mmCIF file of C-alpha atoms in Angstrom:
data_model
loop_
_atom_site.group_PDB
_atom_site.id
_atom_site.type_symbol
_atom_site.label_atom_id
_atom_site.label_comp_id
_atom_site.label_asym_id
_atom_site.label_seq_id
_atom_site.Cartn_x
_atom_site.Cartn_y
_atom_site.Cartn_z
ATOM 1 C CA ILE A 1 -18.837 -31.596 -2.648
ATOM 2 C CA CYS A 2 -17.771 -31.033 -6.217
ATOM 3 C CA PHE A 3 -17.253 -34.742 -6.603
ATOM 4 C CA VAL A 4 -20.545 -35.748 -4.909
ATOM 5 C CA VAL A 5 -22.532 -33.388 -7.093
ATOM 6 C CA THR A 6 -20.727 -33.996 -10.429
ATOM 7 C CA LYS A 7 -19.272 -37.576 -9.903
ATOM 8 C CA SER A 8 -16.313 -36.303 -12.028
ATOM 9 C CA PHE A 9 -12.789 -36.732 -10.588
ATOM 10 C CA LEU A 10 -11.450 -34.703 -13.418
ATOM 11 C CA LEU A 11 -13.691 -31.713 -12.640
ATOM 12 C CA THR A 12 -13.038 -31.923 -8.887
ATOM 13 C CA CYS A 13 -9.362 -31.782 -9.559
ATOM 14 C CA CYS A 14 -9.589 -28.892 -12.106
ATOM 15 C CA LEU A 15 -11.804 -26.743 -9.841
ATOM 16 C CA PRO A 16 -9.120 -25.691 -7.472
ATOM 17 C CA ILE A 17 -6.845 -24.733 -10.452
ATOM 18 C CA PHE A 18 -9.781 -22.773 -11.838
ATOM 19 C CA LEU A 19 -10.343 -20.940 -8.664
ATOM 20 C CA MET A 20 -6.747 -20.144 -8.126
ATOM 21 C CA GLY A 21 -6.485 -18.838 -11.713
ATOM 22 C CA MET A 22 -9.533 -16.629 -11.180
ATOM 23 C CA ARG A 23 -7.943 -15.178 -7.978
ATOM 24 C CA TYR A 24 -4.673 -14.509 -9.887
ATOM 25 C CA TYR A 25 -6.530 -12.971 -12.826
ATOM 26 C CA PHE A 26 -8.648 -10.507 -10.682
ATOM 27 C CA SER A 27 -5.734 -9.668 -8.376
ATOM 28 C CA ARG A 28 -3.509 -8.891 -11.396
ATOM 29 C CA LYS A 29 -6.231 -6.883 -13.105
ATOM 30 C CA VAL A 30 -6.946 -4.823 -10.022
ATOM 31 C CA ILE A 31 -3.322 -4.093 -9.140
ATOM 32 C CA LEU A 32 -2.324 -3.162 -12.677
ATOM 33 C CA HIS A 33 -5.272 -0.790 -12.860
ATOM 34 C CA TYR A 34 -4.453 0.682 -9.520
ATOM 35 C CA LEU A 35 -0.632 1.254 -10.735
ATOM 36 C CA ASP A 36 -1.931 2.787 -13.907
ATOM 37 C CA CYS A 37 -4.157 5.215 -11.754
ATOM 38 C CA ALA A 38 -1.189 6.148 -9.487
ATOM 39 C CA LEU A 39 0.953 6.762 -12.732
ATOM 40 C CA HIS A 40 -1.603 9.124 -13.970
ATOM 41 C CA THR A 41 -2.246 10.989 -10.737
ATOM 42 C CA ASP A 42 0.339 11.942 -8.053
ATOM 43 C CA MET A 43 3.136 9.943 -9.578
ATOM 44 C CA SER A 44 2.825 11.548 -13.022
ATOM 45 C CA ASP A 45 3.870 14.942 -11.362
ATOM 46 C CA ILE A 46 5.748 14.335 -8.309
ATOM 47 C CA GLU A 47 7.084 17.905 -8.186
ATOM 48 C CA GLN A 48 3.688 19.421 -8.261
ATOM 49 C CA TYR A 49 2.094 17.070 -5.873
ATOM 50 C CA TYR A 50 4.861 16.395 -3.292
ATOM 51 C CA MET A 51 7.474 19.020 -3.814
ATOM 52 C CA LYS A 52 5.578 22.241 -4.197
ATOM 53 C CA PRO A 53 2.756 22.026 -1.402
ATOM 54 C CA PRO A 54 4.090 23.181 1.908
ATOM 55 C CA GLY A 55 4.525 20.247 4.394
ATOM 56 C CA SER A 56 5.160 17.698 1.642
ATOM 57 C CA CYS A 57 8.213 16.136 0.385
ATOM 58 C CA PHE A 58 9.475 13.107 -1.690
ATOM 59 C CA TRP A 59 12.685 11.141 -1.200
ATOM 60 C CA VAL A 60 14.489 8.764 -3.343
ATOM 61 C CA ALA A 61 17.069 6.094 -2.280
ATOM 62 C CA VAL A 62 19.909 5.663 -4.627
ATOM 63 C CA LEU A 63 22.407 2.765 -4.504
ATOM 64 C CA ASP A 64 25.216 2.279 -6.905
ATOM 65 C CA GLY A 65 23.537 4.925 -9.221
ATOM 66 C CA ASN A 66 20.324 3.057 -9.272
ATOM 67 C CA VAL A 67 16.985 4.095 -7.676
ATOM 68 C CA VAL A 68 16.289 1.368 -5.207
ATOM 69 C CA GLY A 69 13.463 3.065 -3.079
ATOM 70 C CA ILE A 70 11.079 5.955 -2.651
ATOM 71 C CA VAL A 71 8.855 7.642 -0.112
ATOM 72 C CA ALA A 72 6.602 10.686 0.103
ATOM 73 C CA ALA A 73 5.204 12.811 2.819
ATOM 74 C CA ARG A 74 2.082 14.788 2.468
ATOM 75 C CA GLY A 75 1.081 17.316 5.124
ATOM 76 C CA ASN A 76 -2.366 17.890 6.459
ATOM 77 C CA GLU A 77 -2.544 21.237 8.232
ATOM 78 C CA GLU A 78 -6.250 20.705 9.478
ATOM 79 C CA ASP A 79 -5.270 17.925 11.963
ATOM 80 C CA ASN A 80 -1.358 18.712 11.943
ATOM 81 C CA THR A 81 -0.399 15.358 10.674
ATOM 82 C CA VAL A 82 1.815 14.189 7.772
ATOM 83 C CA GLU A 83 0.951 11.198 5.884
ATOM 84 C CA LEU A 84 3.652 8.638 4.819
ATOM 85 C CA ARG A 85 2.799 7.644 1.216
ATOM 86 C CA ARG A 86 4.201 5.633 -1.610
ATOM 87 C CA MET A 87 6.817 3.766 0.173
ATOM 88 C CA SER A 88 8.385 1.340 -2.040
ATOM 89 C CA VAL A 89 11.692 -0.637 -2.310
ATOM 90 C CA ASP A 90 12.870 -2.651 -5.212
ATOM 91 C CA SER A 91 12.444 -6.259 -4.546
ATOM 92 C CA HIS A 92 16.096 -6.917 -5.126
ATOM 93 C CA TYR A 93 17.124 -4.539 -2.315
ATOM 94 C CA ARG A 94 14.464 -5.451 0.356
ATOM 95 C CA GLY A 95 15.938 -6.483 3.567
ATOM 96 C CA LYS A 96 18.923 -4.153 3.562
ATOM 97 C CA GLY A 97 17.388 -1.363 5.823
ATOM 98 C CA ILE A 98 16.329 0.937 2.857
ATOM 99 C CA ALA A 99 12.793 1.054 3.858
ATOM 100 C CA LYS A 100 13.567 1.770 7.412
ATOM 101 C CA ALA A 101 15.943 4.752 6.412
ATOM 102 C CA LEU A 102 13.207 6.040 4.151
ATOM 103 C CA GLY A 103 10.717 5.817 6.928
ATOM 104 C CA ARG A 104 13.042 7.580 9.421
ATOM 105 C CA LYS A 105 13.467 10.350 6.790
ATOM 106 C CA VAL A 106 9.663 11.011 7.009
ATOM 107 C CA LEU A 107 9.643 10.858 10.743
ATOM 108 C CA GLU A 108 12.609 13.456 10.788
ATOM 109 C CA PHE A 109 10.838 15.667 8.321
ATOM 110 C CA ALA A 110 7.574 15.530 10.471
ATOM 111 C CA MET A 111 9.554 16.530 13.706
ATOM 112 C CA LEU A 112 11.368 19.378 11.997
ATOM 113 C CA ASN A 113 8.086 20.748 10.613
ATOM 114 C CA ASN A 114 6.429 20.555 13.910
ATOM 115 C CA TYR A 115 3.581 17.904 13.043
ATOM 116 C CA SER A 116 2.130 16.180 15.976
ATOM 117 C CA SER A 117 1.785 12.874 14.321
ATOM 118 C CA VAL A 118 2.507 10.716 11.241
ATOM 119 C CA VAL A 119 -0.109 8.496 9.808
ATOM 120 C CA LEU A 120 -0.129 5.949 7.109
ATOM 121 C CA GLY A 121 -2.347 3.238 5.455
ATOM 122 C CA THR A 122 -1.407 0.094 3.717
ATOM 123 C CA THR A 123 -2.852 -2.787 1.994
ATOM 124 C CA ALA A 124 0.366 -4.808 2.433
ATOM 125 C CA VAL A 125 -0.208 -8.532 2.975
ATOM 126 C CA LYS A 126 3.434 -9.213 3.798
ATOM 127 C CA MET A 127 4.107 -9.087 7.612
ATOM 128 C CA ALA A 128 7.570 -7.667 6.904
ATOM 129 C CA ALA A 129 5.818 -4.329 6.009
ATOM 130 C CA HIS A 130 3.745 -4.273 9.245
ATOM 131 C CA LYS A 131 6.772 -5.183 11.384
ATOM 132 C CA LEU A 132 8.677 -2.314 9.610
ATOM 133 C CA TYR A 133 6.109 0.151 10.548
ATOM 134 C CA GLU A 134 5.959 -1.119 14.133
ATOM 135 C CA SER A 135 9.829 -0.971 14.427
ATOM 136 C CA LEU A 136 9.487 2.628 13.377
ATOM 137 C CA GLY A 137 7.222 3.327 16.334
ATOM 138 C CA PHE A 138 3.889 3.226 14.651
ATOM 139 C CA LYS A 139 0.867 1.732 16.452
ATOM 140 C CA HIS A 140 -1.849 -0.161 14.386
ATOM 141 C CA VAL A 141 -5.142 1.795 14.830
ATOM 142 C CA GLY A 142 -7.519 -0.063 12.716
ATOM 143 C CA VAL A 143 -8.430 -2.199 9.720
ATOM 144 C CA VAL A 144 -10.936 -1.523 6.979
ATOM 145 C CA GLU A 145 -12.387 -4.758 5.500
ATOM 146 C CA HIS A 146 -13.190 -4.926 1.874
ATOM 147 C CA TYR A 147 -11.130 -1.932 1.053
ATOM 148 C CA SER A 148 -11.502 -0.481 -2.520
ATOM 149 C CA LEU A 149 -8.593 0.550 -4.645
ATOM 150 C CA PRO A 150 -9.151 3.315 -7.326
ATOM 151 C CA GLY A 151 -10.208 1.582 -10.396
ATOM 152 C CA MET A 152 -11.942 -1.444 -8.950
ATOM 153 C CA THR A 153 -15.261 -2.348 -10.659
ATOM 154 C CA HIS A 154 -16.882 -3.992 -7.666
ATOM 155 C CA SER A 155 -18.291 -6.658 -9.955
ATOM 156 C CA LEU A 156 -19.535 -9.878 -8.339
ATOM 157 C CA LEU A 157 -16.463 -11.847 -9.600
ATOM 158 C CA GLU A 158 -14.071 -9.242 -8.461
ATOM 159 C CA ARG A 159 -15.614 -9.173 -5.070
ATOM 160 C CA MET A 160 -15.397 -13.052 -4.891
ATOM 161 C CA PHE A 161 -11.731 -13.247 -5.879
ATOM 162 C CA PHE A 162 -10.097 -10.166 -4.730
ATOM 163 C CA GLN A 163 -10.539 -8.559 -1.348
ATOM 164 C CA LEU A 164 -8.280 -6.020 0.616
ATOM 165 C CA ARG A 165 -7.792 -5.083 4.078
ATOM 166 C CA TYR A 166 -6.621 -1.544 4.649
ATOM 167 C CA HIS A 167 -4.545 -1.216 7.846
ATOM 168 C CA ARG A 168 -4.161 2.150 9.393
ATOM 169 C CA TYR A 169 -1.132 3.231 11.530
ATOM 170 C CA ARG A 170 -0.303 6.196 13.503
ATOM 171 C CA LEU A 171 2.813 7.566 15.280
ATOM 172 C CA GLN A 172 2.209 10.267 17.788
ATOM 173 C CA LEU A 173 5.171 12.624 17.969
ATOM 174 C CA ARG A 174 3.726 15.185 20.396
ATOM 175 C CA GLU A 175 0.469 16.051 21.980
ATOM 176 C CA GLU A 176 -1.496 18.941 20.516
#
């Protein structure tokens, strides 16, 4: 269509590169802003946000003296659930079972504290993350299209080049 409209082979060849560049720019911008928000909210004071409130906890995976993974749990007394949050494993250590061990730690925590279920939400696009949650027993319970991360501006260009799906998972531990 570009060639038919412009009659320019050069412009037609450059358009996909431009579009991929815009996608990269907006993806990077949104993700970096999200990380900045996280570092100035709950991740800036892990003790206050995850260690002091009842029903919450934070674990760190250490291998050879290096932090290689983290995961948090945040309890919700209203619906007797615990939310698995902030699971992350260093890219150099993925595929070694660290994430599965961290996930199991949260499940063990939830059972010991008599929670009825564990919930989580993820924007992960890699299928490995979704397979991990399913291997831990989580069931996919829904998707929110066009999910907004903290810090998104919702500009027209941002909406054109960056969209997320937010997947929700739940693992029922016992009936209420």
